[in-house]
Amino acid sequence: MSAPDVPADCPVYDIDLYGDEVLQDPYLHYRVLRERGAVVWLPRNRLYVLSRFDDVRTALRNTAVFSSAHGVAANDAVNEMSRGTTLASDAPLHDRLRAIVAAPMLPRALADIKPQIEAEANRLVDDLLVRGQFDAVTDLAQHLPLTIVSKLVGLEDYGRGSMLRWAAATFDVLGTMNQRGCAGMAHVLEMRAYLDEGTIRDRLRPGSWGRRIFEAADRGEVEPQRCPVLMRDYLGPSLDTTIFATASLMLLFGRHQDQWDLVRGDPGLIPNAINEVLRLESPVRGFTRFVTADVAVGGVTIPAASRVLLLYASANRDERKWQDADRFDVRRRANDHLGFGNGPHMCAGLHLARLEMAALLQALVRKVRRFEIGEPVFALNNVLRGLASLPMRVLS
């Protein structure tokens, strides 16, 4: 990845932000970035990074300068191959594509499936109470996305069975082309080949979200060749982000029983709890942007044609924005967090994610008195932050 000359007054932090050590425990490094300056140069990744709340939010809203049209990955190969997708586009193309993908995930549309999601959440919690011990990731957090949402997308068994693998790879390749990124590319190419098959439309369930994309093409709302591309938007964002946030909630409530007691005593705090976990343990660490013109941030001028990482996960712990920023507090008003991004590219599936998480918490509040957790194992992904495993025991 080429880069213009780095301004002499720009602070430098010599770490690999996509290395194993940082991924295992990133928050000290995020704090260092925030303390070094509003803009920091990462020589190992050849990226500028914005890590403070106000700067990241401002950049997300300024799409004319911080453009997505040149891709949002930290490597040139994926940025080139992803151009023209919902994630890697600006208005007006982005708005047209997003309207099609987001339609079944808007609140009015989700109202039809809300009873189904709530019923499945109750059934799941009842089953977990009988079992007593389980894994909070594979047995709890993955359940709703894999049993309900994946079917709504309309894929046949092979497609649904591959979604988690494809989703993880999709985010890995949006980082650097390290070992994880290179390994993920094979899975991404497999996903592309599966969706690009000429028979994919016929194999989608009638009435499904995937079939609706092709019907939008029939109405002239989108070019037919873009339909497989839009299908990919359902195979990543609808899964891992919600799964990781849900598992992180279980970890935090297991570590902070007093916070669970507050939510049990006042279920009206459930939306606060969801916002707080998205702030404190943001599932998406951040995406990059291409700078279209020289832009000054905090006294440093970032040259045009630079690649800038907008670090949501650091912004969400910025001491300038949040009091006692590293503390989990379900009474905190954190509705303006950046866990779903911000601006035109704000996560299209945010309403679905909130619905799934709220349904689970409502069922747990009614039936679970206490969580006891074992040792968490964190997944290593270039762009995502979340758990691979968390042994758990629930007490009613």
XYZ file of C-alpha atoms in Angstrom:
396
model
C 0.000 0.000 0.000
C 1.576 3.239 -1.130
C 1.411 6.360 1.029
C 2.341 10.028 0.646
C 5.109 11.543 2.729
C 4.156 11.578 6.407
C 4.013 15.100 7.888
C 6.907 15.814 10.230
C 4.531 16.876 13.006
C 2.510 13.633 12.901
C 3.001 11.313 15.915
C 4.121 7.747 15.191
C 3.273 4.460 16.943
C 5.376 1.505 15.827
C 3.011 -1.430 16.285
C 1.183 -3.841 14.004
C -2.440 -3.101 14.800
C -3.429 -6.402 13.156
C -0.875 -8.558 14.997
C -1.842 -11.323 17.422
C -0.531 -9.523 20.502
C -2.617 -6.425 19.819
C -5.720 -8.417 18.899
C -5.548 -10.342 22.181
C -5.512 -7.178 24.300
C -5.995 -4.033 22.209
C -7.209 -1.482 24.742
C -3.851 -0.363 26.130
C -2.707 0.293 22.555
C -5.868 2.256 21.817
C -5.189 4.419 24.858
C -1.646 5.079 23.663
C -2.981 6.107 20.253
C -5.448 8.541 21.815
C -2.709 10.021 23.988
C -0.206 10.383 21.127
C -2.449 12.674 19.134
C -5.571 13.182 17.073
C -3.768 11.627 14.083
C -1.103 8.925 14.434
C 0.950 7.239 11.712
C 1.336 3.434 11.881
C 4.498 2.656 9.892
C 4.052 -1.129 10.018
C 0.559 -0.901 8.550
C 1.244 2.221 6.442
C -1.941 3.800 7.753
C -2.933 6.973 9.504
C -5.315 6.295 12.365
C -7.979 8.411 14.055
C -8.753 7.050 17.504
C -10.650 9.807 19.357
C -14.447 9.964 19.419
C -15.089 13.403 17.923
C -12.540 12.919 15.145
C -13.843 9.482 14.142
C -17.475 10.597 14.148
C -16.666 13.710 12.127
C -14.775 11.660 9.543
C -17.603 9.121 9.244
C -19.991 11.945 8.422
C -17.653 13.659 5.962
C -17.863 11.207 3.061
C -16.713 13.803 0.532
C -13.221 13.771 2.066
C -13.168 10.414 3.877
C -14.407 8.329 0.966
C -15.504 4.687 0.901
C -15.592 4.481 -2.889
C -11.946 3.350 -3.011
C -12.648 0.558 -0.511
C -12.533 0.384 3.283
C -9.903 -2.334 3.764
C -6.308 -1.925 4.923
C -4.942 -3.556 1.767
C -5.023 -2.627 -1.911
C -6.140 -6.018 -3.259
C -9.437 -6.123 -1.396
C -10.066 -2.433 -1.966
C -9.799 -2.994 -5.705
C -11.994 -6.106 -5.820
C -14.710 -4.617 -3.584
C -15.328 -1.338 -5.419
C -18.976 -0.685 -6.153
C -20.318 -2.762 -3.264
C -22.540 -1.283 -0.566
C -19.580 -1.066 1.809
C -17.182 0.321 -0.785
C -19.204 3.089 -2.422
C -20.381 6.637 -1.788
C -23.604 8.422 -2.681
C -25.517 8.203 -4.911
C -24.617 4.543 -5.660
C -24.319 3.647 -1.984
C -27.734 5.053 -1.145
C -29.398 3.121 -3.958
C -27.773 -0.184 -3.013
C -28.327 0.276 0.712
C -32.041 0.941 0.241
C -32.458 -2.498 -1.326
C -30.367 -4.412 1.207
C -31.765 -2.623 4.265
C -35.458 -2.868 3.329
C -36.220 -6.145 5.197
C -34.230 -4.971 8.242
C -36.100 -1.727 8.867
C -38.189 -1.566 12.069
C -41.526 -1.814 10.262
C -40.430 -4.916 8.356
C -38.903 -6.523 11.455
C -42.187 -6.164 13.332
C -43.458 -9.194 11.405
C -40.684 -11.476 12.639
C -40.340 -10.043 16.158
C -42.757 -12.608 17.725
C -40.826 -15.444 16.071
C -37.498 -14.158 17.401
C -38.896 -13.648 20.908
C -40.457 -17.119 20.974
C -37.190 -18.714 19.857
C -35.256 -16.734 22.471
C -37.565 -18.003 25.216
C -37.275 -21.570 23.968
C -33.488 -21.280 23.893
C -33.240 -19.924 27.443
C -35.507 -22.680 28.747
C -33.254 -25.254 27.105
C -30.101 -23.689 28.533
C -31.597 -23.656 32.037
C -32.236 -27.379 31.762
C -28.680 -27.976 30.588
C -27.220 -25.704 33.262
C -23.772 -25.551 31.679
C -23.074 -24.499 28.097
C -20.900 -22.297 25.901
C -22.105 -18.711 25.723
C -20.841 -18.332 22.147
C -21.764 -21.520 20.311
C -24.843 -22.456 22.349
C -26.308 -19.022 23.119
C -24.980 -16.120 21.039
C -24.918 -17.986 17.714
C -28.377 -19.485 18.064
C -30.721 -16.759 16.825
C -28.589 -15.664 13.863
C -28.076 -19.250 12.708
C -31.595 -20.584 13.273
C -33.708 -17.605 12.211
C -31.763 -14.909 10.416
C -29.836 -17.264 8.143
C -33.120 -18.813 7.011
C -34.601 -15.382 6.351
C -31.757 -14.759 3.915
C -33.083 -17.789 2.031
C -29.974 -19.881 1.419
C -30.054 -23.641 1.085
C -28.348 -25.811 3.722
C -24.830 -25.521 2.285
C -25.019 -21.746 2.158
C -26.388 -21.465 5.708
C -23.797 -23.934 6.989
C -20.975 -21.874 5.488
C -22.140 -18.454 6.673
C -20.039 -18.224 9.835
C -16.875 -19.254 8.010
C -17.558 -16.840 5.158
C -18.432 -14.012 7.549
C -15.221 -14.332 9.564
C -13.174 -14.413 6.356
C -14.971 -11.354 4.985
C -13.768 -9.314 7.949
C -10.278 -10.844 8.003
C -9.586 -9.711 4.439
C -10.635 -6.162 5.335
C -7.510 -5.901 7.471
C -3.972 -6.342 6.200
C -2.923 -9.255 4.012
C -1.215 -11.035 6.909
C -1.598 -14.792 7.377
C -5.227 -14.378 8.481
C -6.042 -12.109 5.566
C -4.476 -14.443 3.025
C -6.229 -17.490 4.489
C -9.530 -15.621 4.520
C -9.228 -14.790 0.832
C -9.773 -18.422 -0.154
C -13.071 -18.497 1.779
C -14.166 -15.173 0.317
C -13.510 -16.427 -3.215
C -15.495 -19.576 -2.427
C -18.410 -17.443 -1.218
C -18.242 -15.314 -4.356
C -18.255 -18.397 -6.582
C -21.262 -19.817 -4.735
C -23.276 -16.602 -5.061
C -22.182 -15.943 -8.638
C -23.538 -19.261 -9.904
C -26.254 -18.619 -12.451
C -28.669 -20.870 -10.548
C -28.448 -19.080 -7.186
C -31.749 -17.253 -7.657
C -33.627 -20.494 -8.224
C -32.108 -21.986 -5.074
C -33.223 -19.122 -2.834
C -36.367 -19.635 -0.792
C -39.389 -17.746 -2.204
C -40.113 -14.628 -0.144
C -36.606 -14.574 1.335
C -34.372 -11.540 1.635
C -32.086 -12.908 -1.047
C -34.932 -13.473 -3.481
C -36.124 -9.899 -2.887
C -32.818 -8.590 -4.240
C -33.411 -10.333 -7.551
C -36.997 -9.078 -7.613
C -35.658 -5.533 -7.179
C -33.608 -6.130 -10.329
C -36.759 -7.268 -12.126
C -38.297 -3.893 -11.267
C -35.246 -2.053 -12.591
C -34.114 -0.826 -9.177
C -30.667 -2.403 -9.488
C -28.565 -3.892 -12.261
C -28.959 -7.720 -12.414
C -25.205 -8.261 -12.214
C -25.148 -6.557 -8.800
C -27.561 -9.048 -7.208
C -24.919 -11.590 -6.087
C -22.818 -8.700 -4.784
C -25.701 -7.434 -2.648
C -26.318 -10.943 -1.320
C -22.921 -10.779 0.348
C -24.178 -7.994 2.601
C -26.336 -10.576 4.389
C -23.551 -13.125 4.869
C -21.309 -11.156 7.210
C -22.822 -8.168 8.994
C -25.958 -10.084 9.978
C -23.958 -12.690 11.895
C -20.626 -12.060 13.574
C -21.277 -8.565 14.875
C -24.458 -9.627 16.687
C -22.910 -12.881 17.886
C -19.843 -11.146 19.314
C -21.875 -8.415 21.003
C -24.224 -10.955 22.598
C -21.345 -13.082 23.889
C -19.600 -9.984 25.240
C -22.746 -9.119 27.184
C -22.640 -12.554 28.827
C -18.977 -12.061 29.697
C -19.618 -8.626 31.194
C -22.645 -9.724 33.195
C -20.674 -12.730 34.437
C -17.919 -10.404 35.632
C -20.252 -7.715 36.992
C -23.138 -9.373 38.805
C -24.202 -6.019 40.240
C -24.981 -4.811 36.718
C -27.088 -7.891 36.012
C -28.989 -7.266 39.250
C -29.743 -3.731 38.050
C -31.157 -5.009 34.759
C -33.183 -7.718 36.495
C -34.620 -5.097 38.793
C -35.409 -2.760 35.915
C -35.746 -4.444 32.474
C -36.143 -0.949 31.053
C -32.338 -0.832 31.242
C -32.005 -3.490 28.507
C -31.546 -0.922 25.686
C -28.896 0.816 27.806
C -27.111 -2.495 28.385
C -27.053 -3.217 24.653
C -25.618 0.217 23.881
C -23.055 -0.141 26.635
C -21.688 -3.454 25.354
C -21.515 -2.059 21.814
C -19.539 0.856 23.230
C -17.251 -1.054 25.572
C -16.644 -4.172 23.438
C -17.282 -2.887 19.919
C -17.530 -5.927 17.604
C -16.075 -3.996 14.651
C -12.719 -2.429 15.471
C -12.843 -0.055 12.514
C -12.603 0.375 8.741
C -10.364 2.563 6.601
C -11.221 5.479 4.341
C -9.447 7.038 1.348
C -8.728 10.749 1.804
C -9.718 12.645 -1.337
C -8.103 15.968 -0.369
C -5.655 17.334 2.174
C -7.495 17.445 5.497
C -6.429 18.890 8.862
C -7.283 16.902 11.992
C -6.056 18.105 15.372
C -3.388 20.306 13.842
C -1.953 17.615 11.537
C -2.643 17.754 7.810
C -3.290 14.319 6.308
C -2.238 14.399 2.643
C -4.691 13.616 -0.126
C -4.634 9.986 -1.357
C -3.772 8.688 2.123
C -5.427 5.698 3.722
C -6.885 6.434 7.195
C -8.148 3.897 9.727
C -11.189 5.080 11.688
C -10.875 3.155 14.936
C -14.424 2.844 16.321
C -13.381 0.612 19.206
C -10.933 3.214 20.516
C -13.341 6.120 19.991
C -15.907 4.291 22.096
C -13.493 4.305 25.048
C -12.308 7.879 24.611
C -11.918 9.566 27.995
C -12.738 12.879 26.337
C -16.238 11.589 25.614
C -17.011 9.053 28.332
C -16.550 9.418 32.081
C -14.808 6.356 33.550
C -14.705 5.044 29.997
C -13.415 1.531 30.748
C -16.211 0.744 33.223
C -19.283 -1.323 32.310
C -22.309 0.673 33.466
C -25.808 -0.272 32.293
C -27.129 3.070 33.533
C -24.832 4.967 31.177
C -26.535 6.831 28.325
C -24.386 5.519 25.481
C -26.863 5.720 22.617
C -24.439 7.839 20.568
C -21.692 5.184 20.566
C -19.955 4.319 17.301
C -20.300 0.546 17.578
C -22.556 0.565 14.504
C -20.503 3.273 12.813
C -22.138 6.603 11.985
C -23.210 8.655 9.024
C -24.350 7.205 5.677
C -22.528 3.911 6.277
C -24.073 3.263 9.687
C -24.767 -0.473 9.974
C -27.912 -1.387 8.017
C -28.604 -4.318 10.345
C -28.542 -2.370 13.599
C -32.293 -2.738 14.215
C -32.086 -6.498 13.675
C -29.116 -6.774 16.028
C -30.937 -4.837 18.739
C -34.051 -6.983 18.280
C -32.124 -10.247 18.664
C -30.139 -9.060 21.678
C -33.182 -7.552 23.396
C -35.204 -10.748 22.910
C -32.485 -12.813 24.568
C -32.031 -10.384 27.452
C -35.766 -10.193 28.086
C -35.929 -13.982 28.328
C -32.838 -14.152 30.537
C -34.065 -11.405 32.870
C -37.233 -13.355 33.588
C -35.521 -16.674 34.206
C -31.850 -16.291 35.188
C -30.676 -15.034 38.552
C -26.930 -15.346 38.085
C -24.263 -16.151 35.492
C -21.115 -18.042 36.406
C -18.426 -17.940 33.730
C -15.211 -19.796 32.985
C -12.125 -18.598 31.158
C -12.950 -16.690 27.964
C -11.155 -17.453 24.698
C -11.021 -14.556 22.255
C -11.276 -15.042 18.512
C -8.453 -13.584 16.451
C -9.834 -11.625 13.511
C -8.220 -8.686 11.735
C -11.287 -6.435 12.022
C -13.620 -8.044 14.556
C -13.296 -8.245 18.336
C -15.169 -10.989 20.149
C -15.187 -14.342 21.875
C -14.576 -17.760 20.362
C -15.653 -19.550 23.531
C -16.983 -18.796 27.012
C -17.964 -21.598 29.391
C -21.048 -20.563 31.333
C -23.415 -21.784 34.004
C -26.768 -20.149 34.742
C -28.689 -20.230 37.998
C -32.450 -19.614 38.127
